[in-house]
Coordinates of C-alpha atoms and ligand atoms in Angstrom, one line a residue:
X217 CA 0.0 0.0 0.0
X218 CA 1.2 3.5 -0.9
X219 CA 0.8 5.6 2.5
X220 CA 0.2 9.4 1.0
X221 CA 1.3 12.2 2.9
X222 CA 2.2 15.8 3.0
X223 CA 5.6 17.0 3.3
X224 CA 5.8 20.7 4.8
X225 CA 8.8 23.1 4.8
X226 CA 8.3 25.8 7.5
X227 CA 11.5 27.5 6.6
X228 CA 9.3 28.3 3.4
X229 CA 6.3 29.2 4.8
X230 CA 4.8 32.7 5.2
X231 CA 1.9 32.2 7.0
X232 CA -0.2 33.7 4.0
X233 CA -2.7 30.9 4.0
X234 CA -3.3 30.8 0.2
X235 CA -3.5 26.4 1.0
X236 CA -6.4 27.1 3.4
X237 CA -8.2 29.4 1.3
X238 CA -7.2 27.6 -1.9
X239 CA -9.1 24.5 0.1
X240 CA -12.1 26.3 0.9
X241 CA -12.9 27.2 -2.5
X242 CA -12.2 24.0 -4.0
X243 CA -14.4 22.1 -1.4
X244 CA -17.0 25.3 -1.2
X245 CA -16.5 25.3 2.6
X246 CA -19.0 27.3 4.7
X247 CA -17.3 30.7 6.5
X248 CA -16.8 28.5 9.7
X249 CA -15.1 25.9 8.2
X250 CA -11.4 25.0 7.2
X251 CA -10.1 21.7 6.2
X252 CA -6.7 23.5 6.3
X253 CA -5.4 25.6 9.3
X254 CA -2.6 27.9 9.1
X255 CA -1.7 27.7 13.2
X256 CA 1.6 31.2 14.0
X257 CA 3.0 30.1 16.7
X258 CA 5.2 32.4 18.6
X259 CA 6.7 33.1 22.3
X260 CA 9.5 34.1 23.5
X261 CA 10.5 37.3 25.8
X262 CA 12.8 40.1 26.2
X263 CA 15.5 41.7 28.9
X264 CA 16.9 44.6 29.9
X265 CA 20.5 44.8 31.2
X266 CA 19.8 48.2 32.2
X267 CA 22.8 49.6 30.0
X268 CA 21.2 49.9 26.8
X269 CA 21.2 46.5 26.0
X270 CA 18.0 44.6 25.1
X271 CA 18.2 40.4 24.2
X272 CA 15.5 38.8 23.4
X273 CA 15.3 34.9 22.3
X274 CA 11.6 35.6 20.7
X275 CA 10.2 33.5 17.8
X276 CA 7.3 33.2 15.2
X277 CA 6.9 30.2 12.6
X278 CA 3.7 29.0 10.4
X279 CA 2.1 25.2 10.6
X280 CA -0.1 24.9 7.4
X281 CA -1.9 21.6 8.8
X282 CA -4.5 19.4 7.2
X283 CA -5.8 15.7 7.8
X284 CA -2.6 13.6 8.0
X285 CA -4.2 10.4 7.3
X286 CA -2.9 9.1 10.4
X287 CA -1.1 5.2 10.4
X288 CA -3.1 4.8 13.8
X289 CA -5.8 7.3 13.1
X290 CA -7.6 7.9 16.6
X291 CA -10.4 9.1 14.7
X292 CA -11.2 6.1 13.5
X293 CA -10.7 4.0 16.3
X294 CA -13.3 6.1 18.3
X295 CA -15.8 6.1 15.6
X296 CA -18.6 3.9 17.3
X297 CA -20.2 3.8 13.9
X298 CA -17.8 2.5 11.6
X299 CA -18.1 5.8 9.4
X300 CA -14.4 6.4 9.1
X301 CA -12.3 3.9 7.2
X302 CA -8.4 4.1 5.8
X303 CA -8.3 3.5 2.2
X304 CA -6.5 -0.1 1.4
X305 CA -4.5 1.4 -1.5
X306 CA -3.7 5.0 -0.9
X307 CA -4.0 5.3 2.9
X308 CA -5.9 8.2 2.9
X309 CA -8.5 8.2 5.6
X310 CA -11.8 9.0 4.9
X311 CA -15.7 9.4 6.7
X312 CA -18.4 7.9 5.1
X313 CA -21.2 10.5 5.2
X314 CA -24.0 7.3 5.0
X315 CA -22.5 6.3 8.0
X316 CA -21.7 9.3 10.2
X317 CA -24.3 9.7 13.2
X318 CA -22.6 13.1 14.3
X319 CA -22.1 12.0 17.9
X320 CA -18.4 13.7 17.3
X321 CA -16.4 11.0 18.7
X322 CA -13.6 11.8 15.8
X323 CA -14.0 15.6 16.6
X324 CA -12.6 14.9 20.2
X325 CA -10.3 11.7 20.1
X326 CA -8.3 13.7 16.9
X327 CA -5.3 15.1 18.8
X328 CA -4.9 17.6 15.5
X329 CA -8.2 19.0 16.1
X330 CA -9.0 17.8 12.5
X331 CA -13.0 16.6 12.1
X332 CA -15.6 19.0 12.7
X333 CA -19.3 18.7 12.4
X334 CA -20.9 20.6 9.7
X335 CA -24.6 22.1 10.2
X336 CA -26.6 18.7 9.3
X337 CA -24.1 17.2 12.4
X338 CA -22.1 15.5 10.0
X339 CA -18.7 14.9 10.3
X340 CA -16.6 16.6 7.5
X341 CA -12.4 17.1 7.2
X342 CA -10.0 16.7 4.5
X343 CA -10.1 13.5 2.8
X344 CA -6.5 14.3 0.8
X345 CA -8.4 15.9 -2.5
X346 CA -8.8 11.9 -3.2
X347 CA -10.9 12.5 -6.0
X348 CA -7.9 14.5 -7.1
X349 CA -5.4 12.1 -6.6
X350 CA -7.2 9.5 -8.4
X351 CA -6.3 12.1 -11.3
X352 CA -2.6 11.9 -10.5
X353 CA -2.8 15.8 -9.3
X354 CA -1.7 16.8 -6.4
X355 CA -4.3 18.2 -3.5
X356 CA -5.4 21.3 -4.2
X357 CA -3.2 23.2 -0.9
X358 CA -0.3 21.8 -2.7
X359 CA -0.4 23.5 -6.1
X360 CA -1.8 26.9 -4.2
X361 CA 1.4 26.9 -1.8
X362 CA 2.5 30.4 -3.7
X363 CA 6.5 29.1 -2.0
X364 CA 6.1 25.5 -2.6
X365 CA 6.0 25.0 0.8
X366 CA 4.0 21.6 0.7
X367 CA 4.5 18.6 -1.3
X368 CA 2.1 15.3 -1.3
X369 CA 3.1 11.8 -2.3
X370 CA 4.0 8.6 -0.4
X371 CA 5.1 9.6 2.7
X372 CA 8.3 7.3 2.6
X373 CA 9.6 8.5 -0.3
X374 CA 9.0 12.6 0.8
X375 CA 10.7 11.3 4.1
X376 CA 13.6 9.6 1.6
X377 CA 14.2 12.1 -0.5
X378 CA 15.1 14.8 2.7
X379 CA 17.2 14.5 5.7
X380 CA 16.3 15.9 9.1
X381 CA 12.1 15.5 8.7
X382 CA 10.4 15.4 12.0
X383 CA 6.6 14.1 12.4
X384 CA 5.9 17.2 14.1
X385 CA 6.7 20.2 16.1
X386 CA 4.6 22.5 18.3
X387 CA 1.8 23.3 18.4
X388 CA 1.3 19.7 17.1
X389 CA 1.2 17.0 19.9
X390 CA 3.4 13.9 20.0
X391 CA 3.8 12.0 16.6
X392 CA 3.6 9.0 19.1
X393 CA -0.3 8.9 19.5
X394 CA -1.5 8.7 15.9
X395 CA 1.9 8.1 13.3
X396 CA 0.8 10.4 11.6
X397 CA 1.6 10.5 7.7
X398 CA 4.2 14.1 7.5
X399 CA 7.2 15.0 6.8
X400 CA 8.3 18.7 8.4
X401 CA 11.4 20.2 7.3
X402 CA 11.7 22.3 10.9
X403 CA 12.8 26.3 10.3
X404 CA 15.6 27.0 12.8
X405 CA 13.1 28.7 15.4
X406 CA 11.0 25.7 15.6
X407 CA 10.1 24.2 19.0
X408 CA 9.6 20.3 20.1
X409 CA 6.0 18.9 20.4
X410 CA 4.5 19.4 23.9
X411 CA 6.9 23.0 24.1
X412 CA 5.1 25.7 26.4
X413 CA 7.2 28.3 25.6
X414 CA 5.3 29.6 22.8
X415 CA 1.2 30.1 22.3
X416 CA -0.9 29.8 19.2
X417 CA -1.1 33.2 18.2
X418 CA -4.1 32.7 15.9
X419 CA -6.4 30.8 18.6
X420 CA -9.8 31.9 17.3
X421 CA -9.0 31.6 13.7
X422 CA -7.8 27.8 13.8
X423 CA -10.7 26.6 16.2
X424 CA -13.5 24.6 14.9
X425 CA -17.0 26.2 15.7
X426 CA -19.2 23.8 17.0
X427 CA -22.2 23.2 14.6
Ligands
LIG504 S1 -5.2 13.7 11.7 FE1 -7.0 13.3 13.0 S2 -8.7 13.1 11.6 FE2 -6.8 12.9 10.4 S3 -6.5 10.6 10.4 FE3 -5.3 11.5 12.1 S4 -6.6 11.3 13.9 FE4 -7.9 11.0 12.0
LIG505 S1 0.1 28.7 1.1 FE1 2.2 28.0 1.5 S2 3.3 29.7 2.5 FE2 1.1 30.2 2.5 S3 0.4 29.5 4.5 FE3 0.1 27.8 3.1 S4 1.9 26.5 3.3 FE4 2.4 28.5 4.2

């Protein structure tokens, strides 16, 4: 089985969120919806050594962050209906909208904060622009990416092809619970998963409103 994945470069990224817009109008997304979230994290502080002299060891870096068709997707494992299912030949994880009962159990056991219930409390989130990729395109947050910031293919060769990719860094939790299917290239500035040193600047922009 191909596993497909996103590879993202934060040393590229701006922050612009061109891939989350790019999203919404290709998926004609509601206002209060975004398959793809564009999280600033920043932190940091500053001193005064009283002579003059200010240091400061503050930061600011972008996480463009989608569905990332998870190897152990928790989503799917909590889904008492059997409505999400991991394809057998692409990986890609995907709900069944037949099947979804919108009790939400993927919108809370998703440590990325990924599903979220739409207004007929259905559960709706990126499902990889699958109908794309059956195409041989790319997702359509790939070819937007104005800095070529993300790439998408199977996650073992993006992972290959690069030295130094790490499954995550902050805000994202621990790689550990899921395995989830990305490859970051990590800017200098970027912090570990689980640092509390920074804040998500963007809070109210990147969380879902309930239905
Ligand atoms: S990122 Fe969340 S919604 Fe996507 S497969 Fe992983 S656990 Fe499921
Ligand atoms: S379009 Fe590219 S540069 Fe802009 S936020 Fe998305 S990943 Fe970052």
């Amino acid at each position: 089985m191909t596993q497909y994945g996103f590879y993202f470069d934060s040393t590229r990224c701006t922050g612009c969120k061109t891939c989350e817009m790019a999203c919404k109008d290709y998926k004609d997304l509601p206002a209060t919806i975004a398959f793809r979230k564009v999280y600033d994290y920043e932190g940091g502080s500053w001193t005064d050594a009283g002579d003059g002299i200010y240091t400061t060891d503050t930061f600011a870096y972008h996480v463009s962050l989608a569905c990332n068709h998870c190897a152990m997707p928790a989503c799917m494992a909590k889904c008492p209906s059997g409505a999400i299912e991991k394809d057998g030949k692409t990986g890609l994880v995907h709900i069944d909208q037949e099947k979804c009962t919108g009790v939400g159990a993927c919108v809370t056991s998703c440590p990325y904060n990924v599903p979220v219930l739409d207004d007929a409390k259905k559960a709706q989130k990126c499902d990889g622009c699958a109908d794309r990729v059956a195409e041989g395109l790319n997702p359509i947050c790939v070819d937007a990416c104005p800095v070529r910031a993300l790439e998408w293919g199977d996650i073992e060769e993006l992972r290959a092809a690069r030295t130094g990719t790490v499954a995550g860094i902050a805000p994202m939790p621990s790689p550990d619970e899921t395995t989830p299917s990305i490859a970051i290239n990590p800017c200098p500035a970027a912090k570990e998963p689980g640092d509390t040193t920074g804040a998500i600047a963007n809070e109210k922009e990147v969380t879902n409103v309930p239905a």
